[in-house]
Structure formats: C-alpha cells, structure tokens
C-alpha cells in the first residue's frame, strides 16, 4: 500500500509539473510579441507584394507628407504608436490590425477608407505590437480600452471602427463600451473575429496539438489572470456585442479555419439592432478582401453610406 501511495504521489507530482510547464508554454506561445515587430522594412515589403495598390497609395501620401507617425500615452502609462492620415474630413476610420501584426500590414484597409471613401484614418498599433510598448499581446481584451482612447483622441462627427482577426475581436469588445458623446454616426466592421479568447485558444489547442480544453486551458487562463490581470473567459466579444447599440457589419471567409467561419453566426445573432452579415466565398482567414476586392469595397461603402438604419432589414437590403 505504501508503495502504491508513493507511486500515485509521484505520478501526481509529474502531472502537476507538466501542467504548470505546459501552461507557461501555452501562455508564452499565444501572447509573446513578434520578435521582429520593429522590422518595418519587412512589413512594407510583404504589404506591397501582397497588395500592390498599397504602394502607390503610400507613395502618394509620402509625397505630400500626409502619412504621419503619432504617439499616445495610454492610461497604463505605456507609449503607443499609430499612423495617421488627415484629409481634413469630418469622418475618421479607426483601422485595427491582427494578432502579432503591425499597422503597416493593414495599409490595404486604410487605403479603402482614405482613397475610396474620403475618411481620415488612424491606424493604431496595439499593445506589444509594432512600435507600441508592452510585454505581452492582450488578444483584444485590454486593447479595447486602448482603442477607446484612440477613438476619443481623434473623435469626429462620423466614425467607423474596422478590425481584422484579433483587430476584429478588439472592435467587437470595444463596441460594448460606453462611447464618447458627440459622435453623430458611429459604426463597427469586424472581419473574421473570434467569439472569445477562450473559444479561439481551445480551437487552436485542439487543431495544433490535438489536446482537449481540460485541464490546460483552465490552468493557462488562471496563469494569465495572475500575470496579466485578465482571463480567457472574460475576454468575450460575444458578451460585448450583446451590449452594442451601433450598426455593425460582420465579415467572415467561408473557408476560414484559423478562426472558424461558424464563429460569426452566434456573434451576428447576439448583436441587437442594425447589423449585416457577409460570408465571403472561398476566402481563408483574413483574406476576404484579397479574394473579393471589388465586393469588399462595395460592401463597406454601402454599409457606411446607409444614412438611416432604424431596422436591421434596411441595412440587409442595402447589402444584398
């Protein structure tokens, strides 16, 4: 009996040690910043190769000194970076990048709002991304408050917040917060965002490592709470969109497996009031624009230019 108890104690100790080690590994794997995040030259090359239209746009802005770097000190005391294009318009778009990305990688989206629609554009780099300070990625949860700070700083009469992937989750998480007074028309566009950090990490844990959520998700979420002050479960875009009082356009690629396309449906159903949904055929993760450029621009244009949105059917008719 004594030998059996010792064996069980050793097995339990090994399990606990493995679980703790696995939790630290998973948290660092998921939230560690890109080690090359300051390599903007590489970001520019990749952007211009994938989206050649961005190069002519950036060149034209640089020629007149219109592509500006700006920095803000967040309530946390950290210094965050953004690009800003000022057209002198009464309309401003906040364009939010994805996981381990930087603002440069989403110039294609900024170009749509500035070149096609005549908006000023703010392209913030989220916590621990690009030139923004921070030690760990926040998956959109605390980023929603940073995005709100950018929104207030560049507040205009008409505004759109448009995010992709983790930026889409940030957008939805922001949408449930109290917005500043004085914005006459505020809209949100989310492109391939996840329902919650828990759902996304559980999906990737199974997809990449073949592991179930229990027990590693629980221990890693607890570790995240202890280290960074938030848990995977509370970081929920689904719960935030339930509180959103503004129009929202949901976009998702039909063949997205990184953030599974089926995640968009509970998000869309949870959102009250004015909303629209577009499933982009045969588009993988964050590639709806690249696969359907003309339609992507058309969908956004119709969404932001639909002036009166008393019922969700109105905006659905406008986008069909």
Coordinates of C-alpha atoms in Angstrom, one line a residue:
X1 CA 0.0 0.0 0.0
X2 CA 2.8 2.4 0.9
X3 CA 4.5 1.7 -2.4
X4 CA 1.3 2.4 -4.3
X5 CA 0.8 5.7 -2.5
X6 CA 4.3 6.7 -3.3
X7 CA 3.7 5.8 -7.0
X8 CA 0.5 7.8 -7.0
X9 CA 2.2 10.8 -5.4
X10 CA 5.0 10.7 -8.0
X11 CA 2.5 10.4 -10.9
X12 CA 0.5 13.3 -9.4
X13 CA 3.7 15.4 -9.0
X14 CA 4.8 14.8 -12.6
X15 CA 1.3 15.7 -13.8
X16 CA 1.3 18.9 -11.8
X17 CA 4.7 19.9 -13.0
X18 CA 3.8 19.1 -16.6
X19 CA 0.6 21.1 -16.3
X20 CA 2.4 24.1 -14.9
X21 CA 5.1 23.9 -17.6
X22 CA 2.5 23.4 -20.3
X23 CA 0.6 26.5 -19.0
X24 CA 3.6 28.7 -19.1
X25 CA 4.5 27.4 -22.6
X26 CA 0.9 27.9 -23.9
X27 CA 0.7 31.4 -22.5
X28 CA 4.0 32.5 -23.9
X29 CA 3.2 30.8 -27.3
X30 CA -0.1 32.7 -27.5
X31 CA 0.8 36.1 -26.1
X32 CA 4.5 36.6 -26.8
X33 CA 5.1 39.6 -29.2
X34 CA 6.6 39.1 -32.6
X35 CA 10.4 39.2 -32.0
X36 CA 10.7 41.1 -35.3
X37 CA 7.9 43.6 -34.6
X38 CA 10.2 46.6 -35.2
X39 CA 11.3 45.3 -38.6
X40 CA 9.0 47.7 -40.6
X41 CA 11.0 47.3 -43.8
X42 CA 10.0 43.7 -43.9
X43 CA 6.4 44.7 -43.2
X44 CA 6.4 47.2 -46.1
X45 CA 7.8 44.6 -48.5
X46 CA 5.2 42.0 -47.6
X47 CA 2.4 44.5 -47.8
X48 CA 3.4 45.8 -51.2
X49 CA 3.9 42.3 -52.6
X50 CA 0.5 41.1 -51.4
X51 CA -1.4 44.4 -52.2
X52 CA 0.4 46.3 -54.9
X53 CA -2.3 49.1 -54.8
X54 CA -1.0 50.0 -51.3
X55 CA 2.4 51.1 -52.7
X56 CA 1.1 53.8 -55.0
X57 CA -1.2 55.0 -52.2
X58 CA 1.7 55.1 -49.6
X59 CA 4.0 56.8 -52.2
X60 CA 1.3 59.5 -52.8
X61 CA 0.9 60.2 -49.1
X62 CA 4.6 60.4 -48.5
X63 CA 5.0 62.8 -51.4
X64 CA 2.7 65.3 -49.6
X65 CA 3.8 64.4 -46.1
X66 CA 0.3 63.1 -45.2
X67 CA 1.4 59.7 -43.7
X68 CA 2.3 60.7 -40.1
X69 CA 3.6 58.9 -37.1
X70 CA 1.8 59.7 -33.9
X71 CA 2.2 58.5 -30.3
X72 CA -0.2 58.5 -27.3
X73 CA 0.4 57.7 -23.7
X74 CA -2.2 55.1 -22.6
X75 CA -3.9 55.2 -19.2
X76 CA -1.5 52.4 -18.2
X77 CA 1.4 54.8 -18.8
X78 CA 2.7 52.9 -21.9
X79 CA 3.5 54.8 -25.1
X80 CA 1.6 53.5 -28.2
X81 CA 2.2 54.3 -31.8
X82 CA -0.2 54.8 -34.7
X83 CA -0.1 56.0 -38.3
X84 CA -2.4 58.9 -39.1
X85 CA -3.7 60.2 -42.4
X86 CA -5.5 63.5 -42.1
X87 CA -7.7 64.6 -45.0
X88 CA -9.3 67.4 -43.1
X89 CA -12.5 65.4 -43.2
X90 CA -15.3 65.2 -40.6
X91 CA -15.2 61.5 -40.9
X92 CA -12.5 59.2 -39.4
X93 CA -11.9 55.5 -39.5
X94 CA -10.0 53.6 -36.9
X95 CA -8.3 50.6 -38.6
X96 CA -7.2 47.8 -36.2
X97 CA -4.6 45.1 -37.1
X98 CA -4.5 41.4 -36.2
X99 CA -2.5 39.1 -33.9
X100 CA 1.3 39.8 -33.8
X101 CA 0.8 42.2 -36.8
X102 CA 1.6 45.8 -37.2
X103 CA -0.3 48.7 -38.8
X104 CA 1.7 48.6 -42.0
X105 CA 0.3 45.1 -42.8
X106 CA -3.2 46.7 -43.0
X107 CA -2.5 49.6 -45.2
X108 CA -4.7 47.9 -47.8
X109 CA -7.6 48.5 -45.5
X110 CA -6.6 52.1 -44.6
X111 CA -6.4 52.8 -48.3
X112 CA -10.0 51.9 -48.8
X113 CA -11.2 54.4 -46.2
X114 CA -8.9 57.2 -47.2
X115 CA -8.7 56.8 -51.0
X116 CA -12.1 55.3 -51.8
X117 CA -14.3 56.9 -49.1
X118 CA -12.6 60.1 -48.1
X119 CA -12.0 59.4 -44.4
X120 CA -9.2 60.4 -42.1
X121 CA -7.6 57.2 -41.0
X122 CA -6.0 56.3 -37.6
X123 CA -4.0 53.0 -37.6
X124 CA -3.0 52.2 -34.0
X125 CA -0.6 49.5 -33.2
X126 CA -1.9 47.5 -30.3
X127 CA -0.2 46.7 -27.0
X128 CA 3.2 44.9 -27.6
X129 CA 2.7 45.2 -31.4
X130 CA 4.8 47.3 -33.9
X131 CA 6.3 50.3 -32.2
X132 CA 3.8 50.3 -29.3
X133 CA 5.2 49.4 -25.8
X134 CA 4.1 46.3 -23.9
X135 CA 5.4 42.9 -22.9
X136 CA 2.5 40.6 -24.0
X137 CA -0.3 40.6 -26.5
X138 CA -3.7 41.2 -25.0
X139 CA -5.9 39.5 -27.6
X140 CA -8.2 42.5 -27.9
X141 CA -9.5 42.5 -24.3
X142 CA -7.5 45.3 -22.6
X143 CA -6.8 46.6 -26.1
X144 CA -10.5 47.6 -26.3
X145 CA -9.7 50.4 -23.8
X146 CA -6.6 51.5 -25.7
X147 CA -8.8 51.6 -28.8
X148 CA -11.3 53.7 -27.0
X149 CA -8.5 56.1 -26.0
X150 CA -7.5 56.5 -29.7
X151 CA -11.2 57.0 -30.6
X152 CA -11.6 59.8 -28.1
X153 CA -8.4 61.4 -29.1
X154 CA -9.3 61.5 -32.8
X155 CA -13.1 61.9 -32.3
X156 CA -15.1 63.3 -35.3
X157 CA -18.7 63.7 -36.2
X158 CA -18.8 60.4 -38.2
X159 CA -16.6 57.4 -37.3
X160 CA -16.0 53.8 -38.3
X161 CA -14.0 51.2 -36.3
X162 CA -12.9 48.4 -38.6
X163 CA -10.7 45.5 -37.4
X164 CA -9.5 42.2 -38.8
X165 CA -8.9 39.0 -36.9
X166 CA -7.6 40.0 -33.4
X167 CA -8.4 43.5 -34.5
X168 CA -12.0 42.4 -35.2
X169 CA -12.2 40.9 -31.7
X170 CA -10.9 44.2 -30.4
X171 CA -13.5 46.1 -32.4
X172 CA -16.4 43.9 -31.0
X173 CA -15.0 44.1 -27.5
X174 CA -14.8 47.9 -27.9
X175 CA -18.4 48.1 -29.2
X176 CA -19.9 47.1 -25.9
X177 CA -18.3 50.0 -24.0
X178 CA -19.8 53.4 -23.4
X179 CA -18.9 55.6 -26.3
X180 CA -18.0 59.3 -26.1
X181 CA -20.8 61.8 -26.6
X182 CA -20.8 63.9 -29.7
X183 CA -20.2 61.3 -32.4
X184 CA -23.3 61.6 -34.6
X185 CA -22.7 58.4 -36.6
X186 CA -20.6 55.5 -35.3
X187 CA -20.3 52.1 -37.0
X188 CA -18.3 49.0 -36.5
X189 CA -17.0 46.5 -39.0
X190 CA -15.5 43.2 -37.8
X191 CA -13.7 40.9 -40.3
X192 CA -13.1 37.3 -39.1
X193 CA -13.1 37.9 -35.3
X194 CA -13.5 35.2 -32.7
X195 CA -16.3 34.8 -30.2
X196 CA -13.9 34.8 -27.2
X197 CA -10.3 34.2 -26.4
X198 CA -11.3 31.0 -24.7
X199 CA -13.0 29.7 -27.8
X200 CA -10.2 30.7 -30.1
X201 CA -7.4 29.2 -27.9
X202 CA -9.4 26.0 -27.3
X203 CA -9.9 25.7 -31.0
X204 CA -6.2 26.1 -31.7
X205 CA -5.2 23.8 -28.8
X206 CA -7.2 21.0 -30.5
X207 CA -6.2 21.9 -34.1
X208 CA -2.4 22.3 -33.5
X209 CA -1.7 20.0 -30.6
X210 CA -4.7 17.6 -30.5
X211 CA -5.5 18.4 -26.9
X212 CA -8.8 19.0 -25.2
X213 CA -9.6 22.1 -23.3
X214 CA -9.3 20.4 -19.9
X215 CA -7.1 20.8 -18.0
X216 CA -4.6 23.0 -19.9
X217 CA -7.0 25.8 -20.9
X218 CA -8.1 26.2 -17.3
X219 CA -4.6 26.4 -15.8
X220 CA -3.3 28.7 -18.5
X221 CA -6.3 31.0 -18.2
X222 CA -5.6 31.2 -14.4
X223 CA -2.0 31.9 -15.1
X224 CA -3.0 34.7 -17.5
X225 CA -5.2 36.2 -14.8
X226 CA -2.3 36.1 -12.3
X227 CA 0.3 37.5 -14.7
X228 CA -1.7 40.0 -16.8
X229 CA -5.0 40.6 -14.9
X230 CA -7.4 39.0 -17.3
X231 CA -8.7 35.5 -18.0
X232 CA -9.6 33.9 -21.3
X233 CA -13.3 33.5 -20.4
X234 CA -13.9 37.2 -19.5
X235 CA -12.3 38.3 -22.9
X236 CA -15.5 37.7 -24.7
X237 CA -16.5 39.5 -27.9
X238 CA -19.8 37.6 -27.8
X239 CA -20.8 39.2 -24.5
X240 CA -19.7 42.7 -25.7
X241 CA -21.7 42.7 -28.9
X242 CA -24.8 42.0 -26.9
X243 CA -24.4 45.5 -25.4
X244 CA -23.6 47.2 -28.7
X245 CA -26.1 49.9 -29.7
X246 CA -24.4 50.8 -33.0
X247 CA -24.6 49.3 -36.5
X248 CA -22.2 46.5 -37.2
X249 CA -21.1 44.7 -40.3
X250 CA -19.9 41.1 -39.8
X251 CA -17.5 39.7 -42.5
X252 CA -16.0 36.2 -42.5
X253 CA -14.4 33.9 -45.1
X254 CA -16.3 30.7 -45.8
X255 CA -13.1 28.6 -45.6
X256 CA -11.5 30.2 -42.6
X257 CA -10.2 27.5 -40.2
X258 CA -7.9 29.7 -38.1
X259 CA -10.9 31.5 -36.7
X260 CA -13.6 29.0 -37.8
X261 CA -16.2 30.6 -40.0
X262 CA -19.0 29.2 -37.9
X263 CA -18.0 31.6 -35.1
X264 CA -19.6 34.5 -36.9
X265 CA -23.1 33.2 -36.6
X266 CA -23.5 33.4 -32.8
X267 CA -21.9 36.8 -32.9
X268 CA -24.3 38.0 -35.5
X269 CA -27.3 36.6 -33.6
X270 CA -26.2 38.2 -30.4
X271 CA -25.9 41.7 -31.8
X272 CA -29.1 43.7 -31.3
X273 CA -30.3 46.4 -33.7
X274 CA -28.8 47.3 -37.0
X275 CA -26.5 44.7 -38.4
X276 CA -25.4 42.9 -41.6
X277 CA -23.5 39.7 -42.4
X278 CA -21.4 38.8 -45.4
X279 CA -19.8 35.4 -45.8
X280 CA -17.1 35.7 -48.5
X281 CA -17.0 32.6 -50.7
X282 CA -13.8 30.6 -50.7
X283 CA -11.9 33.1 -48.5
X284 CA -9.5 31.8 -45.9
X285 CA -8.6 33.7 -42.7
X286 CA -8.3 37.5 -43.2
X287 CA -8.3 37.1 -47.0
X288 CA -11.8 38.2 -47.8
X289 CA -10.5 41.4 -49.4
X290 CA -7.7 39.8 -51.3
X291 CA -10.2 37.2 -52.8
X292 CA -13.0 39.7 -53.4
X293 CA -11.6 43.2 -53.7
X294 CA -14.4 44.9 -55.6
X295 CA -17.1 43.3 -53.5
X296 CA -15.3 44.1 -50.2
X297 CA -15.1 47.7 -51.1
X298 CA -18.7 47.8 -52.2
X299 CA -19.9 46.1 -49.1
X300 CA -18.1 48.6 -46.9
X301 CA -19.2 51.6 -49.0
X302 CA -22.8 50.6 -48.8
X303 CA -22.6 50.0 -45.1
X304 CA -21.0 53.3 -44.1
X305 CA -23.2 55.3 -46.6
X306 CA -26.5 53.9 -45.5
X307 CA -27.7 57.0 -43.6
X308 CA -30.8 55.8 -41.7
X309 CA -30.7 52.4 -40.0
X310 CA -33.9 52.0 -38.0
X311 CA -34.2 48.3 -38.6
X312 CA -31.7 45.6 -39.4
X313 CA -33.8 44.7 -42.5
X314 CA -32.9 48.1 -44.0
X315 CA -29.2 47.5 -43.9
X316 CA -29.6 43.9 -45.0
X317 CA -31.4 45.1 -48.1
X318 CA -28.7 47.6 -48.8
X319 CA -26.0 44.9 -48.7
X320 CA -27.8 42.2 -50.6

